[in-house]
Amino acid sequence: MNNSLLLGDEAIAQAALDAGLSGVYAYPGTPSTEITEYIQASPTAKQRGVHSRWSTNEKTAMEAALGMAFAGKRAMVCMKHVGVNVAADAFMNAAVTGVVGGLVFVAADDPSMHSSQNEQDSRYYGQFALIPIFEPSNQQEAYDMVFDAFDLSEALGTPVMLRITTRLAHSRAGVTRRAERKENDLRFSTNPSQFVLLPANARKQYNALLAKQTLFQEASAKATSNKYTPGADRSKGFLAAGIAYNYLMEHFPNGCPHPVLKIGQYPLPIEAVKTLAADCDELVVLEEGYPLIEEALTGLLDSRWVIRGRIDGLLPRTGELNPDHVGVALGFPAVTEVEVPEQVRMRPPSLCTGCGHRDVFEALQVVYKEKADECRIFGDIGCYTLGYLPPFRAMHACVDMGASITMAKGAADAGLKYPVAVIGDSTFTHSGMTSLLDAINDRSCITVIISDNETTGMTGGQQSAGTGKLEAICQGLGVEPDHLHVLVPLKKNFDQMVDLLRREMAYDGVSVIIPRRECIQTLSRKKRS
Amino acid sequence: MKTDIILAGVGGQGILTIAAVIGEAAVRRQLFLKQAEVHGMSQRGGDVQSNLRLSDKPIFSDLISRGKADLVIALEPMEALRYAGWLKPGGFVVTSVTPFINIPDYPEEAVLMQTLKALPNAHLLDVDAVAKELGSSRVSNMVMLGAASPYLGIDDAALEEGIIHLFGRKGAAIVDMNLKALAAGKALVNHT
């Protein structure tokens, strides 16, 4: 069949469509966004009526996907690694209920934090939930694994995780497609207690999940992505998971002389690990993210074996791997750091020229300077986090989606006089509404700026769940009409914005200011089309 | 045949379009290709780069090793210098000379140019001027691709097919403009 050039994300999306997907559920987040965008743009998906509208956050996405799998159809849910934290309640319990239709949970990790606040490893979540995990090494394998993942999910009645990292998500390669499979018909569980997690039912379901572990182990033993290749040089053996396998093989175009166990599916194939261990005294683990396999080996094998990897410092403990790190681990001479001439300066990202967030920070900066000792600004996740950088320098915290409002509230409780929260419209509906309700119920003395660009800007301008509804949401939550303001963040309104900020920061209660102007990126795209 | 290319520039300049055309051309010649690109936060006016690897044999790593790149294609001179150190001995730099100044401490232009000129195999080209002469400043990136084309290991016809495929739905005039830009870029390098 035809060979198309696809990003890892796109290969996953195309595979899901070809494997009979009925709905994708997601909140935008780098590096996972392009999976859902690909399905949204697909004529086949449109014609089949495959659900692909953005969800308000990762938890609602996970629950909706579970609902679709409850009804017997194939669903995919996609998110970045930190989104898994938001979805975790639904995710952990979906492992206990199990599924009827196939459910593939895509977690896109971001080692090196190219566009994230941490580099947590989602495989721990998969292990924690006791479900199988697939980890592709390239775009073609990602495509093929989606088929296997859906089949395994349905055969064993369990959600499965597909774990990728930035490098695979955002790298393009040729992918060969398979024939399209029909979507499932509506079908429900014959067990009336399966999805009702009352303690008595949940205990049964949990035991059922534990009983499936042997089957998961058997699936890993049979998986073609878990491949043992013997080698003549047994001075050491390699376990290489996901894309780390490529960095190993890159150094051996004619085949690796050492025994290699390639890992593409978890739970770890224990027998294959033991076969490798029987051949070698020293094992080197190459894995992207945290040292999950390396830690597991210390439990599987006794102290006769030397286990090397990220824990013992053979490879860096943080950041994504690359061919150079792995070369050093293989004993090749280290390539010296590339010398960048002194003239080359850092070019950090910055808010676009003409962006409304700029006007917000310019005004905020003025008021902050007036009250610096008694004022702190709590930021949130989005383009406006760049308000931390010069020339604004107007941000003191940025932790997780929605934390701006609740951290400002906590600081107000502690006695900070002028806490200001800055949050975007999409982040507000994702996780800020409940925060605002807490502040209102406590009559916290905080000023909340919902900087509304009517899109999810940072990830490329996806539809924002609250567009056109923000005032109604704030009023519904209990913001007093006199302390709810909307204005247009433009140079000509600078004085108005500064005055408003001064006035509302002095108010002893919750104020909400909504500077509203469309993202200039989405605006210019509309004009061009 | 194997060509490892680093594409560099500033977010929004169009390096991914260059990569996309090369990608389409490579598929047409049944070459293996891996192209790692940057999305997300770094795109907001920050420096961006893409690792593009072409080969007639399967490719493992998405990333190019240090000191192994055959070619650096840059749409911005300071960004060319940032990655020049990734080249293998004898590797080439093809860069635009037009600075993109969005930082307060951008180096002095004359000194920057001197350093670039001192590199062993560098083409410093005013692709913007060529694009403007053709009548569209938006095709600078295709002028750049044309200038880099002798080093890619892919024939011109495949690149032209790539352009036709990529810009086809935007109409014949746009396709034509981009094809002209490609040819003009190639002529530019042949004359320097």
XYZ file of C-alpha atoms in Angstrom:
721
model
C 0.000 0.000 0.000
C 1.033 3.617 -0.295
C 3.894 4.972 1.705
C 3.067 8.354 3.262
C 5.369 10.690 5.119
C 3.903 11.057 8.611
C 4.844 12.510 11.979
C 4.782 9.900 14.747
C 1.612 11.608 15.998
C 0.053 11.420 12.534
C 1.003 7.760 12.143
C -0.852 7.018 15.388
C -3.895 8.980 14.225
C -3.965 7.318 10.801
C -3.579 3.899 12.415
C -6.454 4.574 14.812
C -8.686 5.550 11.881
C -7.606 2.478 9.908
C -8.159 0.261 12.975
C -11.824 1.233 13.254
C -11.732 4.202 15.645
C -15.083 5.742 16.552
C -13.852 8.660 18.666
C -10.725 10.505 19.760
C -10.816 12.572 22.950
C -8.092 15.004 23.980
C -7.057 18.357 25.344
C -4.241 20.009 23.319
C -0.773 19.530 24.768
C 2.693 19.369 23.202
C 3.781 16.825 21.943
C 0.392 15.058 21.630
C -1.702 17.728 19.850
C -1.174 16.614 16.238
C -2.868 13.230 16.810
C -6.272 14.814 17.321
C -5.648 17.557 14.749
C -4.902 14.928 12.108
C -8.196 13.174 12.792
C -10.060 16.506 12.796
C -8.657 17.238 9.329
C -9.248 13.743 7.938
C -11.982 13.503 5.258
C -12.429 9.797 6.145
C -13.069 10.667 9.795
C -15.561 13.327 8.772
C -17.373 10.990 6.415
C -17.535 8.251 9.064
C -18.568 10.696 11.778
C -15.615 9.878 14.044
C -15.784 12.088 17.142
C -12.806 14.462 17.351
C -13.884 17.713 19.057
C -11.512 18.901 21.780
C -12.415 18.093 25.363
C -12.297 20.691 28.146
C -9.488 18.859 29.941
C -7.743 15.489 30.053
C -10.049 14.081 32.718
C -13.208 14.789 30.720
C -11.423 13.339 27.675
C -10.538 10.142 29.540
C -14.073 9.722 30.880
C -15.693 10.267 27.500
C -13.320 7.756 25.917
C -14.206 5.264 28.648
C -17.892 5.891 27.915
C -17.321 5.075 24.258
C -15.442 1.891 25.186
C -18.269 1.066 27.645
C -20.580 1.167 24.629
C -18.415 -1.305 22.730
C -16.701 1.048 20.274
C -13.026 1.825 19.809
C -11.834 5.024 21.466
C -8.492 6.785 21.724
C -7.590 9.370 24.350
C -4.454 11.482 23.898
C -2.564 13.810 26.185
C 0.828 15.095 27.148
C 2.520 13.534 30.178
C 1.392 16.174 32.698
C -2.139 15.787 31.379
C -2.030 12.224 32.701
C -1.981 13.736 36.202
C -5.257 15.495 35.423
C -6.809 12.343 33.965
C -5.361 10.067 36.649
C -8.549 9.454 38.647
C -10.480 8.262 35.621
C -7.427 6.485 34.187
C -6.663 4.426 37.315
C -10.284 3.388 37.724
C -10.719 2.547 34.040
C -8.082 -0.128 34.605
C -10.323 -1.565 37.322
C -13.559 -1.461 35.321
C -11.897 -2.720 32.175
C -13.487 -2.030 28.785
C -15.797 -3.560 26.190
C -14.630 -1.711 23.067
C -10.896 -1.109 22.652
C -9.454 1.841 24.555
C -5.973 3.133 23.713
C -4.565 5.782 26.029
C -1.774 7.764 24.343
C 0.654 9.449 26.736
C 3.180 11.723 25.014
C 6.150 12.396 27.281
C 8.501 15.346 26.897
C 11.973 14.434 28.193
C 14.262 17.482 28.106
C 11.144 19.603 28.737
C 11.066 21.139 25.258
C 7.633 22.541 26.066
C 6.708 21.343 29.572
C 7.156 21.958 33.266
C 8.574 18.507 34.100
C 9.724 15.310 32.391
C 7.720 12.693 34.286
C 7.634 9.229 32.726
C 4.129 7.965 31.935
C 5.226 4.324 31.936
C 5.007 4.520 35.744
C 1.312 5.371 35.383
C 0.793 2.380 33.118
C 2.601 0.162 35.596
C 0.694 1.770 38.502
C -2.634 1.052 36.788
C -1.410 -2.534 36.057
C -2.143 -2.319 32.339
C -0.077 -3.212 29.246
C 2.107 -0.466 27.769
C 3.247 -0.197 24.147
C 6.351 1.840 23.339
C 7.168 2.184 19.619
C 10.710 2.751 18.329
C 9.710 4.421 15.067
C 6.767 5.786 13.076
C 5.982 2.501 11.309
C 6.023 0.581 14.563
C 3.793 3.262 16.109
C 1.330 2.713 13.273
C 1.388 -1.075 13.602
C 1.218 -1.006 17.395
C -2.062 0.904 17.392
C -3.673 -2.097 15.675
C -2.099 -4.495 18.198
C -3.050 -2.200 21.078
C -6.724 -2.097 20.086
C -6.816 -5.855 19.507
C -5.192 -6.602 22.869
C -7.460 -4.097 24.604
C -10.546 -5.844 23.253
C -9.247 -9.395 23.632
C -8.383 -8.911 27.314
C -10.978 -6.252 28.159
C -8.444 -3.724 29.407
C -7.426 -0.183 28.525
C -3.850 -0.100 27.200
C -1.271 2.673 27.159
C 0.715 3.764 24.115
C 3.694 5.734 25.359
C 5.655 7.993 23.029
C 8.137 10.831 23.530
C 8.600 14.186 21.789
C 11.215 12.942 19.360
C 8.941 10.295 17.869
C 5.807 12.449 18.083
C 7.416 15.253 16.074
C 9.593 13.348 13.681
C 8.491 12.382 10.182
C 9.193 9.163 8.303
C 7.585 6.992 5.647
C 4.724 4.803 6.891
C 2.992 1.968 5.027
C -0.702 1.616 5.782
C -2.843 -1.471 6.275
C -6.364 -2.142 5.057
C -9.151 -0.316 6.902
C -11.071 -2.221 9.555
C -14.772 -1.563 10.113
C -15.874 0.303 13.234
C -17.463 -1.774 16.017
C -21.204 -1.948 16.525
C -22.780 -0.789 19.768
C -22.291 -3.505 22.386
C -22.494 -3.565 26.184
C -20.966 -5.628 28.959
C -22.950 -8.687 30.005
C -21.702 -8.148 33.558
C -24.008 -5.579 35.235
C -21.509 -4.824 38.024
C -18.426 -4.314 35.840
C -18.631 -0.519 35.650
C -20.221 0.132 39.066
C -17.245 0.536 41.350
C -19.035 0.124 44.674
C -16.524 -1.438 47.070
C -18.029 -4.937 46.753
C -17.868 -4.776 42.938
C -14.537 -2.985 42.881
C -12.886 -5.783 44.889
C -14.052 -8.307 42.292
C -12.926 -6.120 39.429
C -9.554 -5.516 41.033
C -9.030 -9.267 41.460
C -10.010 -9.727 37.835
C -7.382 -7.134 36.862
C -4.759 -8.957 38.929
C -5.745 -12.243 37.297
C -5.136 -10.660 33.875
C -1.492 -9.931 34.733
C -0.405 -13.399 33.570
C -2.171 -12.782 30.260
C -0.435 -9.422 29.914
C 2.877 -11.172 30.565
C 2.047 -13.780 27.884
C 1.176 -10.995 25.434
C 4.556 -9.360 26.107
C 6.331 -12.705 25.597
C 4.673 -13.083 22.178
C 4.960 -9.445 21.075
C 7.095 -8.982 17.947
C 8.198 -5.587 19.281
C 9.996 -7.387 22.127
C 12.856 -8.930 20.202
C 15.948 -10.714 21.441
C 18.934 -10.707 19.095
C 21.925 -12.775 20.267
C 25.422 -11.386 19.756
C 28.905 -12.886 19.780
C 30.429 -10.303 22.124
C 28.901 -11.138 25.499
C 31.029 -8.714 27.521
C 27.771 -6.807 27.868
C 24.170 -7.006 26.768
C 21.676 -4.238 26.004
C 18.048 -3.665 26.889
C 16.853 -0.864 24.638
C 13.309 0.452 24.912
C 11.338 2.552 22.420
C 13.388 5.053 20.442
C 16.493 4.417 22.582
C 16.867 1.275 20.431
C 17.605 3.538 17.426
C 20.409 5.333 19.236
C 22.032 1.952 19.893
C 21.668 0.653 16.337
C 22.800 3.963 14.840
C 26.304 3.023 15.993
C 26.178 -0.419 14.377
C 24.967 -0.103 10.772
C 25.955 -3.739 10.151
C 24.340 -5.141 13.322
C 25.200 -4.912 17.012
C 27.950 -7.365 18.102
C 26.408 -7.592 21.616
C 23.181 -9.376 22.562
C 20.269 -6.922 22.421
C 16.782 -7.163 23.868
C 14.590 -4.575 22.209
C 11.625 -3.606 24.377
C 8.389 -2.406 22.795
C 5.729 -3.830 25.095
C 5.291 -4.046 28.885
C 5.008 -5.700 31.379
C 8.682 -6.517 30.753
C 9.005 -9.909 29.030
C 10.621 -11.641 32.005
C 11.790 -14.789 30.209
C 13.526 -12.750 27.506
C 15.214 -10.622 30.179
C 16.444 -13.815 31.859
C 17.729 -15.180 28.541
C 19.726 -11.997 28.010
C 20.969 -12.077 31.611
C 22.094 -15.707 31.238
C 24.283 -14.624 28.314
C 25.887 -11.557 29.902
C 27.196 -10.426 33.283
C 26.811 -6.744 32.540
C 23.537 -5.274 31.332
C 23.210 -1.759 29.935
C 19.729 -0.253 29.921
C 18.859 2.374 27.308
C 15.464 3.941 27.966
C 13.897 7.346 27.372
C 12.662 8.972 30.582
C 13.070 7.653 34.127
C 15.051 4.463 34.892
C 11.972 2.198 35.045
C 13.539 -0.901 33.470
C 16.823 -0.339 35.267
C 15.010 -0.345 38.616
C 12.968 -3.409 37.672
C 16.131 -5.369 36.847
C 17.540 -4.922 40.326
C 14.471 -6.805 41.569
C 14.512 -9.464 38.841
C 18.217 -10.283 39.001
C 20.517 -10.801 41.958
C 23.690 -8.881 42.730
C 25.884 -11.023 40.466
C 24.810 -8.824 37.597
C 26.156 -5.358 36.956
C 23.271 -3.201 35.793
C 24.178 0.035 34.101
C 22.120 2.949 32.893
C 20.783 6.245 34.165
C 20.965 5.357 37.872
C 24.685 4.567 37.979
C 25.516 7.566 35.813
C 26.576 5.734 32.621
C 23.875 7.804 30.914
C 22.623 11.243 32.008
C 19.886 11.064 34.664
C 17.847 13.835 33.001
C 16.844 14.836 29.497
C 16.232 12.887 26.324
C 18.859 10.501 25.015
C 20.704 11.049 21.740
C 23.187 9.079 19.653
C 26.105 10.837 21.366
C 25.125 9.845 24.938
C 24.605 6.285 23.810
C 27.928 6.282 21.944
C 29.711 7.111 25.189
C 27.835 4.310 26.975
C 29.034 1.946 24.235
C 32.613 2.953 24.906
C 33.107 5.000 21.741
C 35.252 8.103 22.257
C 33.172 11.043 23.403
C 32.488 13.678 20.785
C 33.553 16.962 22.295
C 30.834 19.478 23.017
C 30.197 21.506 19.913
C 31.758 24.879 20.454
C 29.240 27.595 19.746
C 31.026 30.859 18.983
C 30.657 33.546 21.612
C 28.737 35.757 19.172
C 25.811 33.354 19.101
C 23.273 34.554 21.655
C 20.355 32.812 23.282
C 17.139 33.402 21.404
C 14.398 32.482 23.850
C 10.769 32.305 22.735
C 8.795 35.503 23.243
C 5.234 36.771 22.996
C 4.383 37.698 19.406
C 4.514 41.351 18.382
C 0.964 42.666 18.642
C -0.210 39.948 21.054
C -2.852 41.021 23.586
C -1.004 39.301 26.433
C 1.753 41.897 25.900
C -0.641 44.754 26.675
C -1.833 42.933 29.787
C 1.710 42.499 31.100
C 2.700 46.066 30.247
C -0.125 47.364 32.443
C 0.423 44.771 35.144
C 4.114 45.599 35.298
C 3.300 49.232 36.173
C 0.918 48.344 38.994
C 3.213 45.638 40.299
C 6.104 48.103 40.586
C 3.928 50.427 42.666
C 3.165 47.703 45.212
C 6.131 45.363 44.743
C 6.582 44.480 48.436
C 2.949 43.495 48.898
C 2.158 42.089 45.465
C 2.941 38.762 43.804
C 1.792 37.548 40.399
C 0.734 33.928 39.976
C 0.945 32.787 36.370
C -0.360 29.711 34.638
C 0.346 27.384 31.703
C 0.239 29.002 28.258
C 1.898 31.596 26.031
C 1.493 34.176 28.796
C 3.976 32.254 30.965
C 6.470 34.229 28.855
C 5.455 37.220 31.026
C 8.113 35.876 33.380
C 10.860 36.787 30.897
C 12.223 40.264 30.175
C 11.058 42.851 29.361
C 8.052 42.093 31.615
C 9.484 40.150 34.549
C 5.938 40.081 35.932
C 5.451 36.542 37.230
C 6.387 34.767 40.438
C 4.842 31.325 40.017
C 3.761 28.912 37.298
C 3.128 25.333 38.401
C 0.179 23.520 36.842
C -3.037 24.189 34.939
C -5.330 26.340 37.111
C -2.824 26.849 39.946
C -2.621 30.613 39.357
C -6.014 31.260 40.991
C -5.739 28.761 43.824
C -2.141 29.666 44.672
C -3.111 33.353 44.724
C -5.966 32.414 47.063
C -3.632 30.456 49.363
C -1.163 33.343 49.435
C -4.061 35.698 50.276
C -5.022 33.349 53.119
C -1.419 33.588 54.297
C -1.662 37.385 54.407
C -0.293 38.570 51.040
C -2.081 41.844 50.377
C -2.207 41.940 46.559
C -2.200 38.498 44.985
C -2.847 38.603 41.232
C -3.609 35.542 39.132
C -2.991 35.546 35.355
C -4.647 32.701 33.474
C -5.641 32.159 29.845
C -9.176 31.434 28.704
C -8.521 27.808 27.769
C -6.572 27.084 30.958
C -9.380 28.721 32.961
C -12.009 26.330 31.636
C -9.542 23.407 31.824
C -8.869 23.753 35.560
C -9.477 27.307 36.800
C -13.249 27.325 37.349
C -13.177 25.207 40.503
C -10.279 27.330 41.784
C -12.330 30.468 41.295
C -15.277 28.919 43.159
C -13.002 28.222 46.150
C -11.856 31.848 46.146
C -15.416 33.149 45.906
C -16.695 30.916 48.691
C -13.877 32.190 50.907
C -14.240 35.829 49.744
C -10.486 35.735 49.125
C -8.906 39.069 48.356
C -7.502 38.256 44.913
C -7.517 39.799 41.454
C -7.932 37.306 38.633
C -6.966 38.278 35.087
C -8.412 35.895 32.504
C -6.354 36.928 29.485
C -8.765 35.847 26.766
C -7.365 35.364 23.231
C -10.324 33.140 22.324
C -8.133 30.146 21.532
C -5.695 27.608 22.933
C -2.708 29.592 21.694
C 0.439 27.843 22.846
C -0.396 24.584 21.096
C -1.221 26.299 17.811
C -4.699 27.791 18.096
C -7.212 25.076 18.896
C -10.808 25.847 19.826
C -11.141 27.035 23.423
C -14.004 25.532 25.432
C -15.085 28.793 27.096
C -15.151 31.150 24.118
C -18.185 33.429 24.438
C -19.090 32.017 27.848
C -16.528 33.462 30.270
C -18.651 36.258 31.800
C -21.581 33.889 32.261
C -19.298 31.282 33.877
C -17.812 33.874 36.268
C -21.212 35.255 37.203
C -22.590 31.766 37.669
C -19.747 30.940 40.027
C -20.596 34.048 42.033
C -18.283 36.847 40.898
C -20.038 40.115 41.772
C -21.126 42.004 38.617
C -19.420 45.208 39.873
C -16.129 43.377 40.047
C -16.294 41.616 36.714
C -14.773 43.673 33.896
C -14.120 43.105 30.226
C -11.797 45.334 28.193
C -9.784 45.249 24.987
C -6.033 45.017 25.592
C -4.724 47.623 23.172
C -2.226 50.476 23.574
C -5.054 53.044 23.555
C -6.644 51.351 26.577
C -3.426 51.180 28.586
C -4.441 53.862 31.135
C -7.878 52.335 31.561
C -6.308 48.952 32.272
C -3.816 50.363 34.785
C -6.591 52.253 36.634
C -8.820 49.201 36.672
C -6.030 47.028 38.065
C -5.286 49.566 40.832
C -8.962 49.805 41.758
C -9.691 46.076 41.757
C -6.523 45.117 43.585
C -7.682 47.424 46.372
C -11.060 45.656 46.541
C -11.494 43.318 49.503
C -12.856 40.307 47.626
C -12.616 38.463 44.327
C -12.288 40.591 41.187
C -12.129 39.244 37.673
C -10.757 41.246 34.753
C -11.094 39.785 31.258
C -8.828 41.485 28.687
C -10.188 40.093 25.419
C -8.547 40.268 22.000
C -8.185 37.455 19.470
C -4.813 35.713 19.188
C -2.930 37.413 16.347
C -1.788 34.041 15.014
C -5.332 32.687 14.579
C -6.435 36.086 13.261
C -3.760 36.223 10.557
C -4.472 32.610 9.592
C -8.169 33.476 9.139
C -7.232 36.473 7.008
C -4.972 34.357 4.795
C -7.531 31.641 4.150
C 23.831 7.712 -0.456
C 23.333 9.424 2.914
C 22.807 13.133 3.655
C 22.375 14.483 7.180
C 21.020 18.029 7.182
C 20.401 20.548 9.957
C 17.833 23.191 9.063
C 17.975 26.273 11.268
C 16.118 29.530 11.632
C 13.713 31.478 13.799
C 10.162 30.305 14.507
C 7.881 31.279 11.622
C 10.597 31.696 8.930
C 9.587 28.592 7.026
C 12.278 25.977 7.669
C 9.585 23.318 8.009
C 8.380 24.084 4.489
C 11.908 23.471 3.188
C 11.911 20.188 5.099
C 8.500 19.243 3.723
C 9.610 19.762 0.094
C 12.778 17.712 0.621
C 10.640 15.070 2.323
C 8.228 14.830 -0.600
C 11.163 14.675 -3.026
C 12.776 11.890 -0.996
C 9.571 9.840 -0.978
C 9.399 10.202 -4.770
C 12.921 8.826 -5.113
C 12.147 5.990 -2.683
C 14.742 7.197 -0.207
C 14.475 6.580 3.525
C 13.922 9.746 5.494
C 13.659 10.886 9.104
C 12.902 14.463 9.974
C 12.684 15.657 13.559
C 11.099 19.051 14.038
C 10.258 21.431 16.858
C 6.691 22.328 17.840
C 5.228 24.111 20.836
C 6.721 26.783 23.025
C 9.990 27.197 21.126
C 8.101 28.283 18.021
C 7.226 31.654 19.559
C 10.065 33.692 18.038
C 12.727 31.397 19.464
C 15.433 29.574 17.551
C 14.170 26.461 15.787
C 15.969 23.640 14.070
C 15.092 20.451 12.320
C 17.249 17.361 11.822
C 16.645 15.890 8.381
C 18.263 12.594 7.405
C 18.124 11.030 3.930
C 19.546 7.685 2.919
C 19.117 4.825 0.487
C 19.365 2.470 3.503
C 17.099 2.345 6.583
C 17.825 5.096 9.126
C 17.713 4.431 12.871
C 18.185 7.650 14.847
C 15.903 10.654 14.331
C 18.761 12.837 15.565
C 22.087 13.588 13.892
C 25.252 12.950 15.884
C 27.581 15.801 16.699
C 30.216 16.385 14.049
C 28.335 14.223 11.520
C 26.113 16.672 9.610
C 26.775 17.058 5.882
C 24.924 20.321 5.495
C 23.521 23.223 7.515
C 20.758 25.185 5.779
C 19.941 28.386 7.684
C 17.430 31.135 7.036
C 19.216 33.366 9.540
C 22.984 34.019 9.845
C 23.365 33.785 13.640
C 21.391 30.529 13.589
C 23.766 29.205 10.901
C 26.642 29.832 13.255
C 24.826 28.117 16.143
C 24.879 24.824 14.234
C 28.055 25.156 12.116
C 29.899 23.151 14.766
C 27.684 20.098 14.033
C 29.208 19.736 10.562
C 31.618 16.977 9.708
C 34.946 18.042 8.178
C 34.164 19.199 4.663
C 30.484 19.823 5.421
C 28.721 22.837 3.902
C 26.817 25.825 5.278
C 24.244 27.557 3.107
C 22.756 30.564 4.861
C 20.755 33.699 4.346
C 22.628 36.893 5.241
C 19.556 38.735 6.535
C 19.588 38.941 10.330
C 16.354 38.421 12.272
C 16.825 40.701 15.246
C 14.329 40.038 18.027
C 16.760 40.034 20.953
C 18.494 42.997 22.564
C 22.018 41.550 22.430
C 22.179 40.479 18.770
C 25.847 40.397 17.718
C 27.365 43.091 15.551
C 26.512 42.218 11.960
C 29.934 42.863 10.438
C 31.648 40.603 12.972
C 29.034 37.899 12.472
C 29.547 37.975 8.699
C 33.293 37.816 9.130
C 33.009 34.694 11.258
C 30.655 33.074 8.756
C 32.926 33.957 5.816
C 35.851 32.393 7.652
C 34.079 29.005 7.717
C 35.694 26.572 5.252
C 32.641 25.837 3.057
C 30.022 28.533 3.424
C 27.637 30.134 0.962
C 26.340 33.452 2.326
C 23.405 34.463 0.204
C 20.974 37.339 0.031
C 17.973 35.102 -0.628
C 15.538 37.814 0.441
C 16.746 40.110 -2.334
C 16.340 37.332 -4.889
C 12.841 36.557 -3.608
C 11.872 40.223 -3.749
C 13.158 40.473 -7.306
C 10.943 37.530 -8.213
C 8.042 39.442 -6.729
C 7.312 37.641 -3.454
C 9.311 37.919 -0.246
C 7.513 34.778 0.953
C 9.518 32.489 -1.332
C 12.897 33.210 0.336
C 12.843 29.709 1.761
C 12.519 28.124 -1.694
C 15.387 30.293 -2.972
C 17.367 28.881 -0.047
C 16.350 25.334 -0.927
C 17.483 25.928 -4.517
C 20.826 27.223 -3.279
C 21.286 24.138 -1.100
C 20.055 21.703 -3.765
C 23.501 20.735 -5.163
C 24.378 19.256 -1.742
C 21.210 17.278 -1.048
C 21.806 14.166 -3.121
C 18.361 14.560 -4.693
C 17.759 15.619 -8.277
C 16.038 18.886 -9.163
C 13.082 17.193 -10.833
C 12.177 15.475 -7.553
C 12.340 18.790 -5.683
C 10.115 20.369 -8.331
C 7.607 17.532 -7.955
C 7.737 18.094 -4.203
C 6.887 21.777 -4.666
C 4.052 20.971 -7.059
C 2.650 18.452 -4.581
C 2.959 20.760 -1.572
C 1.703 24.022 -3.098
C -0.655 22.493 -5.666
C -3.851 23.325 -3.808
C -2.825 26.987 -3.520
C -3.031 27.433 -7.278
C -0.779 27.480 -10.347
C 0.568 31.002 -9.731
C 1.944 30.067 -6.287
C 3.437 26.821 -7.617
C 5.068 28.723 -10.448
C 6.502 31.367 -8.116
C 8.027 28.692 -5.872
C 9.500 26.798 -8.833
C 11.081 30.028 -10.079
C 12.472 30.656 -6.601
C 14.022 27.177 -6.565
C 15.716 27.774 -9.939
C 16.894 31.257 -8.931
C 18.403 29.832 -5.737
C 20.298 27.217 -7.674
C 21.661 29.805 -10.100
C 22.796 31.895 -7.141
C 25.085 29.182 -5.808
C 26.420 28.224 -9.213
C 27.616 31.802 -9.636
C 29.365 32.199 -6.290
